[in-house]
Amino acid sequence: MRILILGGDGYLGWPTAMYFSARGHEVHTVDNYLRRRVHQEAGTDSLTPIAENLPARAQAWRHVTGYHIGVTEGDITDWALVESLFRETQPDAIIHYGEMPSAPYSQMSRDHAVFTQYNNVVGTLNVLFAMRDLSPDAHLVKLGTMGEYGTPNIDIEEGFINIRHGGREDRLPFPKMPGSLYHCSKVHDSTNIHFACRVWDLRATDLNQGVVYGIETEETNIDPRFATRFDYDEVFGTALNRFCLQAVIGHPLTTYGKGGQTRGYLNILDTLQCVELAALNPPESGDYRVFNQFTQQFAVNELAEVVQRAGAEYGFDVKVEHIENPRIEKEEHYYNAKHSALLDLGLKPHYLSETLVESMFSVIERYKDRVRTSAILPRTKWRPERRVSEPAV
Amino acid sequence: MRILILGGDGYLGWPTAMYFSARGHEVHTVDNYLRRRVHQEAGTDSLTPIAENLPARAQAWRHVTGYHIGVTEGDITDWALVESLFRETQPDAIIHYGEMPSAPYSQMSRDHAVFTQYNNVVGTLNVLFAMRDLSPDAHLVKLGTMGEYGTPNIDIEEGFINIRHGGREDRLPFPKMPGSLYHCSKVHDSTNIHFACRVWDLRATDLNQGVVYGIETEETNIDPRFATRFDYDEVFGTALNRFCLQAVIGHPLTTYGKGGQTRGYLNILDTLQCVELAALNPPESGDYRVFNQFTQQFAVNELAEVVQRAGAEYGFDVKVEHIENPRIEKEEHYYNAKHSALLDLGLKPHYLSETLVESMFSVIERYKDRVRTSAILPRTKWRPERRVSEPAV
């Protein structure tokens, strides 16, 4: 298959590019280095050293494996770029990670919020128009997020729900209660993609992904230059990755609020499997399909306990500290999200274990001296403190 | 009350400004003349002659009534403008009509689609941030659309639906199936506004309005310079207004497809009442409220019949022509949308009657020589005809 990977320089994008390339697909990547730029501005960085840019990564990959990965350095909000990309690569599948991926980033200020929604919505609209006009048979595999649903008091279905109401019935999009302006942007995307499938007969799979953890894949382990990024900062870091790092550097695990917040989680190895299963099993033309992409649910407190147990085995004395929650979210709630569609397609999950956590410890230890502890604690609050009722004129 | 009207130069915005001003409120209007510019580019215009700009309208209003309406000519996607507007006017209520309002416009091309979503989403985000930081107690009265819901096979509730599922229950946002990229932009707005109410404790009423008809309000009738615009072109015209005009000029009423498309409709007089009822009865802080704002449901064929009957009484021989539907939509479907919230607040509907249609005939007749018939028929197709499977390289 000819596979176009948008956001091919990212935590998941680069491992995905190598994964498909190693399996004989023709892979082309695009990235505008947004995440590298934001890190640079904030004075933060990936824990793992990564190759200096996408061409360097692709060159190393070619050098070691003999496989070619195409590279375009550019921005998918630029229509001219997207148009020529589709003309030149004629993709069978578009794997779309090419978005601003951080909830705290979107909540930092009006500028950040507007940028996030502009970037994600316009980039995805460009992809949809390029598909309509240049690759109408291609399959869009879009990375959504479980955060689109929020935490409803009913079971979360995979994208659609059968509703009986007033003696009638319909299968309708599952209601959304996104938890940040970033998550709102993903809901906007879903609305637009669903529309494009209904009206233009495109085919798309929206992968509502849980929180990904892990550093290593089959391919990243081949050569240090194939390493993927590992973020632990307040902007791009996610709970389990951050907890593992905190355990290694002797920092208490910082759980936000009561820690009862429950979410879906999956190993990065399973992200690769899921994206492959989606790509190899495209939906019919006109079909908009949603898969909930995670393998296990955990409350934040449960994750902290896993890391504590693994730490004890590994020889770390791990403490847990409940800090003030910078987000506005339920800290105790019902949560049960369905996730059988990818299992039905053949997903073989790598479940979370102390052993996996310990293997993360050992990679993190290697780069321990690169940690900037000042970047870890949350600074962005969902509800800013200063509320001016009567503005000064 | 201090009332800020975004989009105060529009079909509904201007009558709303006069309505509140005449009732003793302090009114400030903002508009960037988007609709006037789009008309100018297309070589089309309002059927009714309207004053040359918002200052001219406000000046005439002051001259005749003695009331002051404030004017800002500018764009709410410009944050500096929005910020100073909120600082200066300190509104109690923001009535937000300030969006690109046309479904066909959003479907014309990628550029039009991107502009529509950018314009509507960013303008509304700016308003939400201005409220958060400068007017946290103000009430946002946002014009949404019944088109956000699409045509589900169950009754449409007002914004939220109680769902029983797997032995549990929750009240969740009613699922959305918007029918154009413009309607998608309104769904995006609803998602963002709901989020802002949940997280920033803002208060908002989303008025999911049906199709408005009518030319005359108490205030427009005072002076010809107070007239509101009346669009009949394929971009901004809506079904009933267009049918009335077609009857007057002896053109067959053009129904799209089978004509079974059913929607909610309301008289412009009831828009004014509804917006007033919403503004005078604000929700609690943190509450996001949705009202379905229409008074009657009609299939397109039923509307055509009303106009035919009124035409017969008036002395017109009105024919109906089913033309190819440029849109992708169900032409026969279940439709039953609840709309009791505004009635409960005291709305006294002006129902559609042959008499009302005849009074529209008489206004339209006055400006019959201004009609450009070439602007009436639809040119924008939801699904473009040329689909290139294998693009030329």
mmCIF file with all atom_site columns, N, CA and C in Angstrom, chain B residues 145-147 150-151 179 183 210-211 239 260-266 294 296-300 302-303 325 327-331 333-335 337:
data_model
loop_
_atom_site.group_PDB
_atom_site.id
_atom_site.type_symbol
_atom_site.label_atom_id
_atom_site.label_alt_id
_atom_site.label_comp_id
_atom_site.label_asym_id
_atom_site.label_entity_id
_atom_site.label_seq_id
_atom_site.pdbx_PDB_ins_code
_atom_site.Cartn_x
_atom_site.Cartn_y
_atom_site.Cartn_z
_atom_site.occupancy
_atom_site.B_iso_or_equiv
_atom_site.pdbx_formal_charge
_atom_site.auth_seq_id
_atom_site.auth_comp_id
_atom_site.auth_asym_id
_atom_site.auth_atom_id
_atom_site.pdbx_PDB_model_num
ATOM 1   N N  . THR B 1 145 ? -28.569 26.766 14.837 1.00 0.00 ? 145 THR B N  1
ATOM 2   C CA . THR B 1 145 ? -29.522 26.407 13.782 1.00 0.00 ? 145 THR B CA 1
ATOM 3   C C  . THR B 1 145 ? -30.084 25.011 14.018 1.00 0.00 ? 145 THR B C  1
ATOM 4   N N  . MET B 1 146 ? -31.347 24.838 13.649 1.00 0.00 ? 146 MET B N  1
ATOM 5   C CA . MET B 1 146 ? -31.958 23.508 13.720 1.00 0.00 ? 146 MET B CA 1
ATOM 6   C C  . MET B 1 146 ? -31.206 22.524 12.830 1.00 0.00 ? 146 MET B C  1
ATOM 7   N N  . GLY B 1 147 ? -30.487 23.057 11.842 1.00 0.00 ? 147 GLY B N  1
ATOM 8   C CA . GLY B 1 147 ? -29.713 22.214 10.930 1.00 0.00 ? 147 GLY B CA 1
ATOM 9   C C  . GLY B 1 147 ? -28.564 21.490 11.606 1.00 0.00 ? 147 GLY B C  1
ATOM 10  N N  . GLY B 1 150 ? -29.686 17.744 11.939 1.00 0.00 ? 150 GLY B N  1
ATOM 11  C CA . GLY B 1 150 ? -30.014 16.915 10.786 1.00 0.00 ? 150 GLY B CA 1
ATOM 12  C C  . GLY B 1 150 ? -31.424 16.370 10.903 1.00 0.00 ? 150 GLY B C  1
ATOM 13  N N  . THR B 1 151 ? -31.651 15.189 10.344 1.00 0.00 ? 151 THR B N  1
ATOM 14  C CA . THR B 1 151 ? -32.997 14.614 10.334 1.00 0.00 ? 151 THR B CA 1
ATOM 15  C C  . THR B 1 151 ? -32.971 13.206 10.919 1.00 0.00 ? 151 THR B C  1
ATOM 16  N N  . GLY B 1 179 ? -25.887 19.233 8.056  1.00 0.00 ? 179 GLY B N  1
ATOM 17  C CA . GLY B 1 179 ? -26.087 18.960 6.644  1.00 0.00 ? 179 GLY B CA 1
ATOM 18  C C  . GLY B 1 179 ? -25.195 19.730 5.677  1.00 0.00 ? 179 GLY B C  1
ATOM 19  N N  . HIS B 1 183 ? -23.229 24.203 8.519  1.00 0.00 ? 183 HIS B N  1
ATOM 20  C CA . HIS B 1 183 ? -23.908 23.639 9.685  1.00 0.00 ? 183 HIS B CA 1
ATOM 21  C C  . HIS B 1 183 ? -22.909 22.970 10.626 1.00 0.00 ? 183 HIS B C  1
ATOM 22  N N  . GLY B 1 210 ? -34.956 27.772 13.378 1.00 0.00 ? 210 GLY B N  1
ATOM 23  C CA . GLY B 1 210 ? -35.429 27.245 12.107 1.00 0.00 ? 210 GLY B CA 1
ATOM 24  C C  . GLY B 1 210 ? -35.221 28.282 11.009 1.00 0.00 ? 210 GLY B C  1
ATOM 25  N N  . VAL B 1 211 ? -35.903 28.061 9.887  1.00 0.00 ? 211 VAL B N  1
ATOM 26  C CA . VAL B 1 211 ? -35.781 28.967 8.753  1.00 0.00 ? 211 VAL B CA 1
ATOM 27  C C  . VAL B 1 211 ? -36.705 30.164 8.994  1.00 0.00 ? 211 VAL B C  1
ATOM 28  N N  . ALA B 1 239 ? -36.035 29.126 1.672  1.00 0.00 ? 239 ALA B N  1
ATOM 29  C CA . ALA B 1 239 ? -37.141 28.574 0.893  1.00 0.00 ? 239 ALA B CA 1
ATOM 30  C C  . ALA B 1 239 ? -38.369 29.490 0.791  1.00 0.00 ? 239 ALA B C  1
ATOM 31  N N  . GLY B 1 260 ? -39.947 16.589 0.087  1.00 0.00 ? 260 GLY B N  1
ATOM 32  C CA . GLY B 1 260 ? -40.410 16.108 1.388  1.00 0.00 ? 260 GLY B CA 1
ATOM 33  C C  . GLY B 1 260 ? -39.535 16.567 2.550  1.00 0.00 ? 260 GLY B C  1
ATOM 34  N N  . GLN B 1 261 ? -38.488 17.341 2.243  1.00 0.00 ? 261 GLN B N  1
ATOM 35  C CA . GLN B 1 261 ? -37.587 17.832 3.296  1.00 0.00 ? 261 GLN B CA 1
ATOM 36  C C  . GLN B 1 261 ? -38.374 18.696 4.277  1.00 0.00 ? 261 GLN B C  1
ATOM 37  N N  . THR B 1 262 ? -38.399 18.283 5.524  1.00 0.00 ? 262 THR B N  1
ATOM 38  C CA . THR B 1 262 ? -39.187 18.977 6.539  1.00 0.00 ? 262 THR B CA 1
ATOM 39  C C  . THR B 1 262 ? -38.262 19.703 7.502  1.00 0.00 ? 262 THR B C  1
ATOM 40  N N  . ARG B 1 263 ? -38.612 20.949 7.792  1.00 0.00 ? 263 ARG B N  1
ATOM 41  C CA . ARG B 1 263 ? -37.801 21.772 8.685  1.00 0.00 ? 263 ARG B CA 1
ATOM 42  C C  . ARG B 1 263 ? -38.723 22.620 9.557  1.00 0.00 ? 263 ARG B C  1
ATOM 43  N N  . GLY B 1 264 ? -38.139 23.241 10.579 1.00 0.00 ? 264 GLY B N  1
ATOM 44  C CA . GLY B 1 264 ? -38.873 24.196 11.393 1.00 0.00 ? 264 GLY B CA 1
ATOM 45  C C  . GLY B 1 264 ? -38.801 25.589 10.783 1.00 0.00 ? 264 GLY B C  1
ATOM 46  N N  . TYR B 1 265 ? -39.879 26.337 10.879 1.00 0.00 ? 265 TYR B N  1
ATOM 47  C CA . TYR B 1 265 ? -39.948 27.700 10.322 1.00 0.00 ? 265 TYR B CA 1
ATOM 48  C C  . TYR B 1 265 ? -40.489 28.663 11.368 1.00 0.00 ? 265 TYR B C  1
ATOM 49  N N  . LEU B 1 266 ? -40.136 29.928 11.207 1.00 0.00 ? 266 LEU B N  1
ATOM 50  C CA . LEU B 1 266 ? -40.734 30.956 12.070 1.00 0.00 ? 266 LEU B CA 1
ATOM 51  C C  . LEU B 1 266 ? -40.728 32.310 11.370 1.00 0.00 ? 266 LEU B C  1
ATOM 52  N N  . PHE B 1 294 ? -38.360 27.753 16.674 1.00 0.00 ? 294 PHE B N  1
ATOM 53  C CA . PHE B 1 294 ? -39.217 27.780 15.488 1.00 0.00 ? 294 PHE B CA 1
ATOM 54  C C  . PHE B 1 294 ? -40.639 27.566 15.991 1.00 0.00 ? 294 PHE B C  1
ATOM 55  N N  . GLN B 1 296 ? -43.372 26.267 13.670 1.00 0.00 ? 296 GLN B N  1
ATOM 56  C CA . GLN B 1 296 ? -44.126 25.291 12.888 1.00 0.00 ? 296 GLN B CA 1
ATOM 57  C C  . GLN B 1 296 ? -43.174 24.486 12.009 1.00 0.00 ? 296 GLN B C  1
ATOM 58  N N  . GLN B 1 297 ? -43.538 23.237 11.746 1.00 0.00 ? 297 GLN B N  1
ATOM 59  C CA . GLN B 1 297 ? -42.780 22.417 10.801 1.00 0.00 ? 297 GLN B CA 1
ATOM 60  C C  . GLN B 1 297 ? -43.518 22.357 9.462  1.00 0.00 ? 297 GLN B C  1
ATOM 61  N N  . PHE B 1 298 ? -42.756 22.431 8.400  1.00 0.00 ? 298 PHE B N  1
ATOM 62  C CA . PHE B 1 298 ? -43.337 22.245 7.060  1.00 0.00 ? 298 PHE B CA 1
ATOM 63  C C  . PHE B 1 298 ? -42.388 21.437 6.189  1.00 0.00 ? 298 PHE B C  1
ATOM 64  N N  . ALA B 1 299 ? -42.968 20.613 5.336  1.00 0.00 ? 299 ALA B N  1
ATOM 65  C CA . ALA B 1 299 ? -42.187 20.061 4.226  1.00 0.00 ? 299 ALA B CA 1
ATOM 66  C C  . ALA B 1 299 ? -42.138 21.144 3.146  1.00 0.00 ? 299 ALA B C  1
ATOM 67  N N  . VAL B 1 300 ? -41.088 21.127 2.336  1.00 0.00 ? 300 VAL B N  1
ATOM 68  C CA . VAL B 1 300 ? -40.949 22.117 1.271  1.00 0.00 ? 300 VAL B CA 1
ATOM 69  C C  . VAL B 1 300 ? -42.202 22.131 0.381  1.00 0.00 ? 300 VAL B C  1
ATOM 70  N N  . GLU B 1 302 ? -45.209 21.495 1.238  1.00 0.00 ? 302 GLU B N  1
ATOM 71  C CA . GLU B 1 302 ? -46.314 22.160 1.941  1.00 0.00 ? 302 GLU B CA 1
ATOM 72  C C  . GLU B 1 302 ? -46.179 23.683 1.830  1.00 0.00 ? 302 GLU B C  1
ATOM 73  N N  . LEU B 1 303 ? -44.936 24.161 1.955  1.00 0.00 ? 303 LEU B N  1
ATOM 74  C CA . LEU B 1 303 ? -44.712 25.601 1.805  1.00 0.00 ? 303 LEU B CA 1
ATOM 75  C C  . LEU B 1 303 ? -45.135 26.068 0.420  1.00 0.00 ? 303 LEU B C  1
ATOM 76  N N  . ASN B 1 325 ? -32.008 18.263 -6.867 1.00 0.00 ? 325 ASN B N  1
ATOM 77  C CA . ASN B 1 325 ? -31.559 18.756 -5.563 1.00 0.00 ? 325 ASN B CA 1
ATOM 78  C C  . ASN B 1 325 ? -30.042 18.934 -5.552 1.00 0.00 ? 325 ASN B C  1
ATOM 79  N N  . ARG B 1 327 ? -28.306 19.629 -3.045 1.00 0.00 ? 327 ARG B N  1
ATOM 80  C CA . ARG B 1 327 ? -27.798 19.185 -1.744 1.00 0.00 ? 327 ARG B CA 1
ATOM 81  C C  . ARG B 1 327 ? -27.853 17.670 -1.629 1.00 0.00 ? 327 ARG B C  1
ATOM 82  N N  . ILE B 1 328 ? -27.090 17.152 -0.692 1.00 0.00 ? 328 ILE B N  1
ATOM 83  C CA . ILE B 1 328 ? -27.225 15.742 -0.328 1.00 0.00 ? 328 ILE B CA 1
ATOM 84  C C  . ILE B 1 328 ? -28.013 15.732 0.972  1.00 0.00 ? 328 ILE B C  1
ATOM 85  N N  . GLU B 1 329 ? -29.251 15.302 0.888  1.00 0.00 ? 329 GLU B N  1
ATOM 86  C CA . GLU B 1 329 ? -30.100 15.277 2.086  1.00 0.00 ? 329 GLU B CA 1
ATOM 87  C C  . GLU B 1 329 ? -31.239 14.298 1.837  1.00 0.00 ? 329 GLU B C  1
ATOM 88  N N  . LYS B 1 330 ? -31.846 13.841 2.924  1.00 0.00 ? 330 LYS B N  1
ATOM 89  C CA . LYS B 1 330 ? -33.007 12.956 2.771  1.00 0.00 ? 330 LYS B CA 1
ATOM 90  C C  . LYS B 1 330 ? -34.178 13.792 2.271  1.00 0.00 ? 330 LYS B C  1
ATOM 91  N N  . GLU B 1 331 ? -34.881 13.264 1.271  1.00 0.00 ? 331 GLU B N  1
ATOM 92  C CA . GLU B 1 331 ? -36.007 14.018 0.718  1.00 0.00 ? 331 GLU B CA 1
ATOM 93  C C  . GLU B 1 331 ? -37.345 13.501 1.240  1.00 0.00 ? 331 GLU B C  1
ATOM 94  N N  . HIS B 1 333 ? -38.466 11.797 5.063  1.00 0.00 ? 333 HIS B N  1
ATOM 95  C CA . HIS B 1 333 ? -37.895 11.400 6.350  1.00 0.00 ? 333 HIS B CA 1
ATOM 96  C C  . HIS B 1 333 ? -38.834 11.757 7.487  1.00 0.00 ? 333 HIS B C  1
ATOM 97  N N  . TYR B 1 334 ? -38.606 11.114 8.632  1.00 0.00 ? 334 TYR B N  1
ATOM 98  C CA . TYR B 1 334 ? -39.316 11.460 9.857  1.00 0.00 ? 334 TYR B CA 1
ATOM 99  C C  . TYR B 1 334 ? -38.771 12.787 10.372 1.00 0.00 ? 334 TYR B C  1
ATOM 100 N N  . TYR B 1 335 ? -39.625 13.617 10.918 1.00 0.00 ? 335 TYR B N  1
ATOM 101 C CA . TYR B 1 335 ? -39.138 14.860 11.521 1.00 0.00 ? 335 TYR B CA 1
ATOM 102 C C  . TYR B 1 335 ? -40.115 15.334 12.566 1.00 0.00 ? 335 TYR B C  1
ATOM 103 N N  . ALA B 1 337 ? -39.498 17.844 15.891 1.00 0.00 ? 337 ALA B N  1
ATOM 104 C CA . ALA B 1 337 ? -38.578 18.546 16.787 1.00 0.00 ? 337 ALA B CA 1
ATOM 105 C C  . ALA B 1 337 ? -39.361 19.264 17.877 1.00 0.00 ? 337 ALA B C  1
#
